PDB file of C-alpha atoms in Angstrom:
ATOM      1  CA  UNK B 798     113.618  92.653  29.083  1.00  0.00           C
ATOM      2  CA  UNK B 799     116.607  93.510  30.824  1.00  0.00           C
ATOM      3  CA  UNK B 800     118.940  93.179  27.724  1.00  0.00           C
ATOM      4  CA  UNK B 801     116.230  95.722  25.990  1.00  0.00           C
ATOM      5  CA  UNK B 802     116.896  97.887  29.073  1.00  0.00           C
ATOM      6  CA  UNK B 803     120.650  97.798  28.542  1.00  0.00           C
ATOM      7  CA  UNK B 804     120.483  98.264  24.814  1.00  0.00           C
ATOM      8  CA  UNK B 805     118.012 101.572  25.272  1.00  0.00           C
ATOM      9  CA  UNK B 806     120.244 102.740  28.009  1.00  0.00           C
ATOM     10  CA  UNK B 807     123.632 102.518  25.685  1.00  0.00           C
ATOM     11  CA  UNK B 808     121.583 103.879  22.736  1.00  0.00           C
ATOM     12  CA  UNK B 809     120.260 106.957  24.977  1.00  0.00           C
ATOM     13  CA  UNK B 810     123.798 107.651  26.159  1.00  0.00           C
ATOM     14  CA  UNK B 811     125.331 107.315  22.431  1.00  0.00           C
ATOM     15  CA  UNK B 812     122.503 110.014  21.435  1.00  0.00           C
ATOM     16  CA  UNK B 813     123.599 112.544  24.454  1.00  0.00           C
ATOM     17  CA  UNK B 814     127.139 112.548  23.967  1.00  0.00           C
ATOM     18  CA  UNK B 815     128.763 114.920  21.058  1.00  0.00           C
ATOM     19  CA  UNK B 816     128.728 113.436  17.363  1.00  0.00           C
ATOM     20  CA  UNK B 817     132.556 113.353  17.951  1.00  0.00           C
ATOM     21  CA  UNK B 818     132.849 111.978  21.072  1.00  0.00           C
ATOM     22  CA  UNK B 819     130.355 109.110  20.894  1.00  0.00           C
ATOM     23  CA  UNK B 820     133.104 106.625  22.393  1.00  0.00           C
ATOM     24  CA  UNK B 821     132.776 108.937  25.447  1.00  0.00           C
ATOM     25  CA  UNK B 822     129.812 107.235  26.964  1.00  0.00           C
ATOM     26  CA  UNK B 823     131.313 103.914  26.942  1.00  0.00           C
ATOM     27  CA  UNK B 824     132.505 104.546  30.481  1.00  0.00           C
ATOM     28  CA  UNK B 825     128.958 105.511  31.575  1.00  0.00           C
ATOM     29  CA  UNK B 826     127.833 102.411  30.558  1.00  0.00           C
ATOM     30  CA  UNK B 827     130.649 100.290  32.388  1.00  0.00           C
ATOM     31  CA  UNK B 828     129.403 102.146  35.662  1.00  0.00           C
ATOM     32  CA  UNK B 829     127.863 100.388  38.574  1.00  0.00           C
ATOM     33  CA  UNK B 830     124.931 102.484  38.348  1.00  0.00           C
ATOM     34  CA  UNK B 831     124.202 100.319  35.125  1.00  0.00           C
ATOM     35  CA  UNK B 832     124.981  97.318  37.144  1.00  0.00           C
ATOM     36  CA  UNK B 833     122.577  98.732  39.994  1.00  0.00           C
ATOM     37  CA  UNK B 834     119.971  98.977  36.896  1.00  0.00           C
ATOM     38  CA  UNK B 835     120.511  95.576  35.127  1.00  0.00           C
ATOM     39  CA  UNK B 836     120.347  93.482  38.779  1.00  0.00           C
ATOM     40  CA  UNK B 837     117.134  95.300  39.308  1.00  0.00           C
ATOM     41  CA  UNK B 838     115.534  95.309  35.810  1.00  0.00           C
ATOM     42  CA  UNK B 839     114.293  98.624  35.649  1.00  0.00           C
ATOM     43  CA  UNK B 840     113.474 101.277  32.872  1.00  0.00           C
ATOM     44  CA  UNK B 841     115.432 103.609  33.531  1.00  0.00           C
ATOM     45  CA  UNK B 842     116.923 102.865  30.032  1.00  0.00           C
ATOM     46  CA  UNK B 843     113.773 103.980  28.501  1.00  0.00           C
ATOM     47  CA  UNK B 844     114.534 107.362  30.263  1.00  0.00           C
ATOM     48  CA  UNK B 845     117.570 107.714  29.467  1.00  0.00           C
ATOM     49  CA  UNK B 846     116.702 106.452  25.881  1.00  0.00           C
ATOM     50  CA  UNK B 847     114.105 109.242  26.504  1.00  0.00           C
ATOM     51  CA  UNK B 848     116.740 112.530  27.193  1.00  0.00           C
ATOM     52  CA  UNK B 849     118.883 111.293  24.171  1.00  0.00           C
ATOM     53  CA  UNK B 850     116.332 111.587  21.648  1.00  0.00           C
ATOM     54  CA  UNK B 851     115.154 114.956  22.773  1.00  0.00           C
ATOM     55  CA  UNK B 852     118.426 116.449  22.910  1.00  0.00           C
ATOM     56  CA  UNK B 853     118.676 115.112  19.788  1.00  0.00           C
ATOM     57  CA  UNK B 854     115.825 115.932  17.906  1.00  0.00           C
ATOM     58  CA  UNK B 855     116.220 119.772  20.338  1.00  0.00           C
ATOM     59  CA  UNK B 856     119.808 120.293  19.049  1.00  0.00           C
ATOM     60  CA  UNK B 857     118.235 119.813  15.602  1.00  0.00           C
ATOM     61  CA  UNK B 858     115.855 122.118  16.435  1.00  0.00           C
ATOM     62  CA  UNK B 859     112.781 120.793  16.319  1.00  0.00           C
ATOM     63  CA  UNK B 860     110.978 121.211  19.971  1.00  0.00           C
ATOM     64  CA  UNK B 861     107.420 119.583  19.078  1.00  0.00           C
ATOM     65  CA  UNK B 862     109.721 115.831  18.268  1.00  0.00           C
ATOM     66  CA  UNK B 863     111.608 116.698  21.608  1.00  0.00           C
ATOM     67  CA  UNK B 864     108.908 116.951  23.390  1.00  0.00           C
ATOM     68  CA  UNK B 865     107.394 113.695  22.034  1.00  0.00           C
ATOM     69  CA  UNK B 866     110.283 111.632  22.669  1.00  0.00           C
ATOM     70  CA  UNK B 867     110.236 112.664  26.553  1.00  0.00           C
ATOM     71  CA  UNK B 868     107.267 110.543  26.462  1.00  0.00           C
ATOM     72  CA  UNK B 869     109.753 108.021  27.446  1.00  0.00           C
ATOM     73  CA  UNK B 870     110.524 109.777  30.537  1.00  0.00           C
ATOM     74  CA  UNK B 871     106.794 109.209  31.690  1.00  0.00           C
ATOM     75  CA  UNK B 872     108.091 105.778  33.216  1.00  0.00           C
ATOM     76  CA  UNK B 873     109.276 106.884  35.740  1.00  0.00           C
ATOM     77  CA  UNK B 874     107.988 110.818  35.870  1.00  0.00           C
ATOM     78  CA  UNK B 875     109.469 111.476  39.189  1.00  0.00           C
ATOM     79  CA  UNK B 876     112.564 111.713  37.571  1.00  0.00           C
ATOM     80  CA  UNK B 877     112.206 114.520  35.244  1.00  0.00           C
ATOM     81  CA  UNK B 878     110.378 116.892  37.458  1.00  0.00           C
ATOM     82  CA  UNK B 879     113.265 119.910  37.219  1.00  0.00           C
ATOM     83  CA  UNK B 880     113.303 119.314  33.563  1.00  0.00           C
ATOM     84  CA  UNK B 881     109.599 119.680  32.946  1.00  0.00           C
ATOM     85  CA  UNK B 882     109.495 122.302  35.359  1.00  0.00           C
ATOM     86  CA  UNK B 883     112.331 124.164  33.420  1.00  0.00           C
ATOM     87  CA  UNK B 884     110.129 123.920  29.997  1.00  0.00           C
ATOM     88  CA  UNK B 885     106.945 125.264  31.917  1.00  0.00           C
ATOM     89  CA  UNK B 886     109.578 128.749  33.040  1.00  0.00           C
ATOM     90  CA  UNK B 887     111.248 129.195  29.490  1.00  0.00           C
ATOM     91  CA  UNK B 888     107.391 128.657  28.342  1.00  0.00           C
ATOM     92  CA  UNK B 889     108.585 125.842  26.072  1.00  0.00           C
ATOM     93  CA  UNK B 890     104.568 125.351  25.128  1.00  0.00           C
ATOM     94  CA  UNK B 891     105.769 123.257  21.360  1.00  0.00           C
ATOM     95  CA  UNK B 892     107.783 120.853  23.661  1.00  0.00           C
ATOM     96  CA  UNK B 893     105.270 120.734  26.216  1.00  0.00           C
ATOM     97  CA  UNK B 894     102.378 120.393  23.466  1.00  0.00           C
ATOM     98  CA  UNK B 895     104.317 116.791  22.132  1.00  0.00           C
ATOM     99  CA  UNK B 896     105.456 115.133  25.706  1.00  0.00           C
ATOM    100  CA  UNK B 897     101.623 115.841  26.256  1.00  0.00           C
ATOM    101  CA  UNK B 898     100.698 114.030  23.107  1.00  0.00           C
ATOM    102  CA  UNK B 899     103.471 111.194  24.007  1.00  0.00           C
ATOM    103  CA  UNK B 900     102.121 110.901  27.413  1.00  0.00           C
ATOM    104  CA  UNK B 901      98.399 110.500  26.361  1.00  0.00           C
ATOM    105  CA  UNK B 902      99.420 107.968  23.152  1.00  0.00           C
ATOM    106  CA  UNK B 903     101.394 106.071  25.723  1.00  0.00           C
ATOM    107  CA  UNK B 904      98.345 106.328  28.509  1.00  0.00           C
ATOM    108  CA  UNK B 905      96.024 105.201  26.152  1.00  0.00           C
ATOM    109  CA  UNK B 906      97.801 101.613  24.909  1.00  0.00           C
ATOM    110  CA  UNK B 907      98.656 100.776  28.657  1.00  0.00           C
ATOM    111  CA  UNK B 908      94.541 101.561  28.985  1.00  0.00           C
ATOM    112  CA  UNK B 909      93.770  99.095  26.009  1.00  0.00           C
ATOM    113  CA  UNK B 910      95.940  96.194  27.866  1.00  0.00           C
ATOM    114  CA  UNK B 911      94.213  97.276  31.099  1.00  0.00           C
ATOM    115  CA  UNK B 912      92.338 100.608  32.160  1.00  0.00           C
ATOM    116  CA  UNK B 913      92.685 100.265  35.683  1.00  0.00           C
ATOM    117  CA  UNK B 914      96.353 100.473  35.356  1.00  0.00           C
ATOM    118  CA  UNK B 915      96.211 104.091  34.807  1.00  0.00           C
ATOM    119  CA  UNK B 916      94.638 104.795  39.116  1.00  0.00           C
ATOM    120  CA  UNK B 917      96.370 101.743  40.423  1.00  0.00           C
ATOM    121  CA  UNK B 918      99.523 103.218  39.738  1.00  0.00           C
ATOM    122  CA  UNK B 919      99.960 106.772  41.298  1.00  0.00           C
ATOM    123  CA  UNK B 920      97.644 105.188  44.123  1.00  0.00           C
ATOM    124  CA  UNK B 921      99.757 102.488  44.691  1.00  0.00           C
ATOM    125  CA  UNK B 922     103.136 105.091  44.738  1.00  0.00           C
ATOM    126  CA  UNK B 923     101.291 107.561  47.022  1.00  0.00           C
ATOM    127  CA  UNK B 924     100.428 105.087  49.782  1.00  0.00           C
ATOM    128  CA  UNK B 925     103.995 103.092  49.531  1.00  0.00           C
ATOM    129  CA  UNK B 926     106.528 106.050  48.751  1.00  0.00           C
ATOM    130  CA  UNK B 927     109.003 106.154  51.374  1.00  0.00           C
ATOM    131  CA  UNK B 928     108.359 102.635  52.107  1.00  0.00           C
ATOM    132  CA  UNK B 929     109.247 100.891  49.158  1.00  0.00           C
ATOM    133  CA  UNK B 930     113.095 101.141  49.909  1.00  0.00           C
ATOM    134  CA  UNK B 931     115.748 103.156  51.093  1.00  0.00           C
ATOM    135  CA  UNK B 932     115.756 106.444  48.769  1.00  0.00           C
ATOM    136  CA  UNK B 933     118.824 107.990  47.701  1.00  0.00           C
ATOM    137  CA  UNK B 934     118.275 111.960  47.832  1.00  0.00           C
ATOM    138  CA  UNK B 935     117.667 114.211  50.523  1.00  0.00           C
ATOM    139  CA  UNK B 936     113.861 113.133  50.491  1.00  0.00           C
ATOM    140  CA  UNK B 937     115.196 109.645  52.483  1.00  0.00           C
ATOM    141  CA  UNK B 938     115.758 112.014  55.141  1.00  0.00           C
ATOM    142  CA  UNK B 939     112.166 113.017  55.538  1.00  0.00           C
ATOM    143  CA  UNK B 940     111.275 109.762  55.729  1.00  0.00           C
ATOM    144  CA  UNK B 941     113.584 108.554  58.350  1.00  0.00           C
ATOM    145  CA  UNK B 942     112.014 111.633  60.522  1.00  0.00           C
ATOM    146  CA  UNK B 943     109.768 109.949  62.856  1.00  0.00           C
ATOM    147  CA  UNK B 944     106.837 112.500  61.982  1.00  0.00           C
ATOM    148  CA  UNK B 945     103.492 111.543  61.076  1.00  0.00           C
ATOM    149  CA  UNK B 946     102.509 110.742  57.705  1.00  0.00           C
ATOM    150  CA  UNK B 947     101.278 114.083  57.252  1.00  0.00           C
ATOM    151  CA  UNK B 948     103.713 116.325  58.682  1.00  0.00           C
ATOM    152  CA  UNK B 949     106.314 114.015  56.367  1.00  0.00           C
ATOM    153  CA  UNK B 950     104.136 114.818  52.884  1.00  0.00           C
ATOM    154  CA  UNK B 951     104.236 118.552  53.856  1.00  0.00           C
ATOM    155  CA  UNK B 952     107.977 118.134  54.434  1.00  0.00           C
ATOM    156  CA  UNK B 953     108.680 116.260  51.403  1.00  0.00           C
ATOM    157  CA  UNK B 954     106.710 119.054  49.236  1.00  0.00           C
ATOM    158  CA  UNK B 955     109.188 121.594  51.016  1.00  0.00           C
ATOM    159  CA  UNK B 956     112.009 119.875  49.597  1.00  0.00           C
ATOM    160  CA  UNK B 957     110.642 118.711  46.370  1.00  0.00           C
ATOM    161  CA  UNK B 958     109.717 122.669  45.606  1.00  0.00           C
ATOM    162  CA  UNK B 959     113.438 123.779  47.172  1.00  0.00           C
ATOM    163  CA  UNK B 960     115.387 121.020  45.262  1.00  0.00           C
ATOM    164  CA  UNK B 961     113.395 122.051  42.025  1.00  0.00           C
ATOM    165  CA  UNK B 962     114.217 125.915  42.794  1.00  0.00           C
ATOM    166  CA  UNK B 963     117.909 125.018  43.504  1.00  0.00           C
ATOM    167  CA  UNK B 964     118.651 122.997  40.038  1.00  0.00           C
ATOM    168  CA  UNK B 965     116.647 125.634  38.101  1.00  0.00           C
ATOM    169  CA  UNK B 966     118.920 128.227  39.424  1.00  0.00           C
ATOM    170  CA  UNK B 967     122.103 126.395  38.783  1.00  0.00           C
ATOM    171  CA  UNK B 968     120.927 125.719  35.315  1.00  0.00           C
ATOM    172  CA  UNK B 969     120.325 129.174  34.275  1.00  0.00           C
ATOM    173  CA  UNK B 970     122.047 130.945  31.752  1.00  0.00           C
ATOM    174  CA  UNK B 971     124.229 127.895  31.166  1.00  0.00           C
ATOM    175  CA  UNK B 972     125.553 126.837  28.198  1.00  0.00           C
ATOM    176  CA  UNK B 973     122.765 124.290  26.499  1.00  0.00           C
ATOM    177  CA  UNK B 974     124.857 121.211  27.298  1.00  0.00           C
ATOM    178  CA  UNK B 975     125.683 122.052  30.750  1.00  0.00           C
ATOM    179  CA  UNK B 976     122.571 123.447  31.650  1.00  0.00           C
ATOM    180  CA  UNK B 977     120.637 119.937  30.354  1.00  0.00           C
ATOM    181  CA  UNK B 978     123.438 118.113  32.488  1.00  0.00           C
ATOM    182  CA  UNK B 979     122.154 119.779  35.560  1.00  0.00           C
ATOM    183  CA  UNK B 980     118.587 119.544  35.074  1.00  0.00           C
ATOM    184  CA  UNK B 981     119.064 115.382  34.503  1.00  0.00           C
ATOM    185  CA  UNK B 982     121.511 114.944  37.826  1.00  0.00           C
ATOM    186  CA  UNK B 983     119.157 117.316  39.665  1.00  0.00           C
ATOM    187  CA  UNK B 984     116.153 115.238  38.930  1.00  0.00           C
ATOM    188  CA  UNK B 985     117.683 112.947  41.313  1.00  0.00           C
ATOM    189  CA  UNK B 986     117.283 115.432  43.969  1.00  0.00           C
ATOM    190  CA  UNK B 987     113.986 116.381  43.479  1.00  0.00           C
ATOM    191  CA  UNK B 988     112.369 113.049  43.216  1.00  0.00           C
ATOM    192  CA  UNK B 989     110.102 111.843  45.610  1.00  0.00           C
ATOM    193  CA  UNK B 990     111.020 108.559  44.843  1.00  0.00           C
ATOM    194  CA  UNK B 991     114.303 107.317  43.360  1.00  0.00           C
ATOM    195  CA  UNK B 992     116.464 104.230  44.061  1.00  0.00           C
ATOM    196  CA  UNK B 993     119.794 102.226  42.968  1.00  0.00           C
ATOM    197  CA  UNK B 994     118.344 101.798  39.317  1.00  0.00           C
ATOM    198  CA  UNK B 995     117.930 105.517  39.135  1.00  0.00           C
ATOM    199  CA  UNK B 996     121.335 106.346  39.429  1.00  0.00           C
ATOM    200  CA  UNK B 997     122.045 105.913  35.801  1.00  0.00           C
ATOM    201  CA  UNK B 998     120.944 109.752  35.339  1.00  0.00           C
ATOM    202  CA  UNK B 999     124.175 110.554  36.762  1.00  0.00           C
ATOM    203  CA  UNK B1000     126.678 109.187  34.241  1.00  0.00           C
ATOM    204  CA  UNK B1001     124.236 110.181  31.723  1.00  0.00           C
ATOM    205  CA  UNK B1002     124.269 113.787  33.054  1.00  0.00           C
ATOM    206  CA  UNK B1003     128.114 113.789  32.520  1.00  0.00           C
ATOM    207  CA  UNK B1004     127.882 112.746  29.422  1.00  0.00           C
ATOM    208  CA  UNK B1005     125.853 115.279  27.650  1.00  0.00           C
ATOM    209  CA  UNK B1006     127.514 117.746  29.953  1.00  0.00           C
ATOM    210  CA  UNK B1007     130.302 116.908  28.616  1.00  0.00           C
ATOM    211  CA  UNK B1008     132.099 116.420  32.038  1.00  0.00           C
ATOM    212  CA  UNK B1009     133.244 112.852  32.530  1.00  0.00           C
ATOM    213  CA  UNK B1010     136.646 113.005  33.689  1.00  0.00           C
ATOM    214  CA  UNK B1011     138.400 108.960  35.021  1.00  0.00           C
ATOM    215  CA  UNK B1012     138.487 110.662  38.170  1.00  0.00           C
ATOM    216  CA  UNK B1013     134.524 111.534  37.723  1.00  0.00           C
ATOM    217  CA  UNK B1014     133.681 108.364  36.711  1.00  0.00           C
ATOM    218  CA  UNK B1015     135.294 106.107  39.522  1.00  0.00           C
ATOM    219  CA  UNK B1016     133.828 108.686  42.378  1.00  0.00           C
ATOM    220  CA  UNK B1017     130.649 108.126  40.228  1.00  0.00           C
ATOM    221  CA  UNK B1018     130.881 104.097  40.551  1.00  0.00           C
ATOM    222  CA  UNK B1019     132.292 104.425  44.145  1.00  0.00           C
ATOM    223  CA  UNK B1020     129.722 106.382  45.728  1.00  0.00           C
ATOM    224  CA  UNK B1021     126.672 104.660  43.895  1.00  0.00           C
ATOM    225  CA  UNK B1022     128.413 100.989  45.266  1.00  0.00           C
ATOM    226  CA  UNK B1023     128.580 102.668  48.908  1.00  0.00           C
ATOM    227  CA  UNK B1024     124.552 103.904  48.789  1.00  0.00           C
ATOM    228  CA  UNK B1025     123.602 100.169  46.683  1.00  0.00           C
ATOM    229  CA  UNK B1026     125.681  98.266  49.706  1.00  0.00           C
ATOM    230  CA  UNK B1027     124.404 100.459  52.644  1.00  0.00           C
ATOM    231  CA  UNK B1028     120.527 100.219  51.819  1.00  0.00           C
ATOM    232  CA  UNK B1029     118.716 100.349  54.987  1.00  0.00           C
ATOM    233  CA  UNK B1030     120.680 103.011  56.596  1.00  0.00           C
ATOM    234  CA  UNK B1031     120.709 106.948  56.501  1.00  0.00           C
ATOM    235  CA  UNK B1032     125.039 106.398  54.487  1.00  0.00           C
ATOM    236  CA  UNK B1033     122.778 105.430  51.105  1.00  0.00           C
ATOM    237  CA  UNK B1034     120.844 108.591  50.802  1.00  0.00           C
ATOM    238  CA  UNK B1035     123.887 110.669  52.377  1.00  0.00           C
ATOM    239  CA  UNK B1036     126.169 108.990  49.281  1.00  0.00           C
ATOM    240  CA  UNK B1037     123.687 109.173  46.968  1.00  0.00           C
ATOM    241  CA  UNK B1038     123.143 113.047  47.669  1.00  0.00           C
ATOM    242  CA  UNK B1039     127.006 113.133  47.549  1.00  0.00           C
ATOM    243  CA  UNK B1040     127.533 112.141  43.995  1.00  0.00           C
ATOM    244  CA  UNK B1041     124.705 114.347  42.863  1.00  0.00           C
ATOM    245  CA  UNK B1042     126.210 117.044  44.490  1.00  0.00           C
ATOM    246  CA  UNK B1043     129.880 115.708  42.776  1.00  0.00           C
ATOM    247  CA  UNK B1044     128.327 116.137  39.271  1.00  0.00           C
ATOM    248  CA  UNK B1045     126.646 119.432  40.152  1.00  0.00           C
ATOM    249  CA  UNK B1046     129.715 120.993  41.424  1.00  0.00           C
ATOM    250  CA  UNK B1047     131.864 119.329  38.130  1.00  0.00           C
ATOM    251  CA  UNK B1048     129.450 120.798  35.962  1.00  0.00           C
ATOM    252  CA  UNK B1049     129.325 124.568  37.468  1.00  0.00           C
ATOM    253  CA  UNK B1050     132.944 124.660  38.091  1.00  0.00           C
ATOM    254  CA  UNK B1051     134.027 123.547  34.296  1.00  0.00           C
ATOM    255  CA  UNK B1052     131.838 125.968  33.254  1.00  0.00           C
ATOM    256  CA  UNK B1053     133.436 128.788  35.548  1.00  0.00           C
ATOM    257  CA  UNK B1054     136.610 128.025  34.382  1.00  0.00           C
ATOM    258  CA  UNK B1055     135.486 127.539  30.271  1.00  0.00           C
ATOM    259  CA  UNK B1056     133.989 131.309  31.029  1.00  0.00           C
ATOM    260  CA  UNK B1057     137.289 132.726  32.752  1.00  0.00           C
ATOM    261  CA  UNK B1058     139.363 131.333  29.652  1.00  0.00           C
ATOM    262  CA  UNK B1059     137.316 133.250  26.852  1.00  0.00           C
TER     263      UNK B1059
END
């Protein structure tokens, strides 16, 4: 399983970066947020496996197959929530139409292996998010509050719908690449849940932005070691903010300074 994890997650990053650059993503792969993902046997692979198909199959032109291959996203759905929001505004409805028929195909074999699979999960992530782990984006933050359960779901909505706002804005009128980038680093952000594993959106956001840089990619592996090593405490979701924030600023600012050039 967790050599199929590593394989998707290689193969995803191959499929985001440029036809020319493919050797590009090998540093995203030597990363410790691929470490982080391998110790822990996650799928984020799938999702990153997910992104590289669509921007494939959406560079190519052909929304309804990049929309079905975000169906691979749906593994972990709190990850992608700025990127599905971003197809709902630009009214993306051919996309939307095959991730829907992904989703359901994908629903309906985990409901032929077992039906009740499809409650226990989202009950099981309502009543433990928060608890689970120390989270890595601003949303930790909420949880470390003190408040009551309730006043804490209200205040994580707040920031899921801000964080959502704020990437959608930074991605507008961006060049495709860039714009993509931003919406894959901010899902980190907005997630209401998201741990170590998770951070393998980030080098993948750099590479089909376009914006990995050896300085990038050590501040990448640095910060992501700091939040794995200081689970537990409030420096984890401070670091991980941090080097979503790093990538954001990378990819805004490159593209400020491609647009002063021309």
């Amino acid at each position: 399983w967790i050599l199929f994890g590593l394989v998707a997650l290689a193969a995803g990053l191959i499929l985001l970066a440029p036809p020319g650059q493919r050797l590009d993503s090998l540093p995203a792969l030597a990363s410790v947020p691929t470490a982080l993902a391998v110790v822990n046997a996650q799928t984020d692979g799938l999702v990153v496996l997910g992104l590289g198909a669509a921007w494939t199959f959406a560079k190519r032109d052909h929304p309804l197959g990049a929309g079905a291959a975000l169906g691979l996203c749906l593994v972990k759905p709190q990850l992608v929530l700025p990127l599905g929001t971003a197809l709902i505004v630009t009214r993306s409805w051919r996309a939307l139409v095959g991730w829907t028929g992904s989703g359901a195909a994908l629903a309906g074999l985990a409901a032929l292996r077992e039906p009740r699979w499809l409650l226990d999960w989202p009950r099981f992530l309502a009543a433990h998010v928060g608890h689970l782990g120390t989270e890595l984006g601003p949303i930790q933050f909420v949880w470390s509050s003190g408040l009551s359960r309730s006043a804490q779901l209200a205040a994580a909505a707040l920031v899921l719908v801000v964080a959502i706002a704020g990437v959608l804005l930074l991605a507008w009128r961006r060049p495709p690449n860039v714009a993509a980038g931003i919406l894959v680093a901010g899902g980190l952000l907005a997630a209401p849940h998201a741990l170590g594993s998770d951070l393998v959106l980030v080098p993948a956001a750099l590479v089909v932005g376009q914006r990995g840089t050896w300085l990038v990619w050590a501040l990448v592996s640095i910060l992501a070691l700091v939040a794995a090593l200081s689970k537990g405490t409030l420096a984890s979701p401070l670091a991980g903010t941090a080097l979503v924030a790093l990538v954001l600023v990378q990819l805004r600012r490159t593209t400020a300074r491609s647009a002063a050039n021309l």
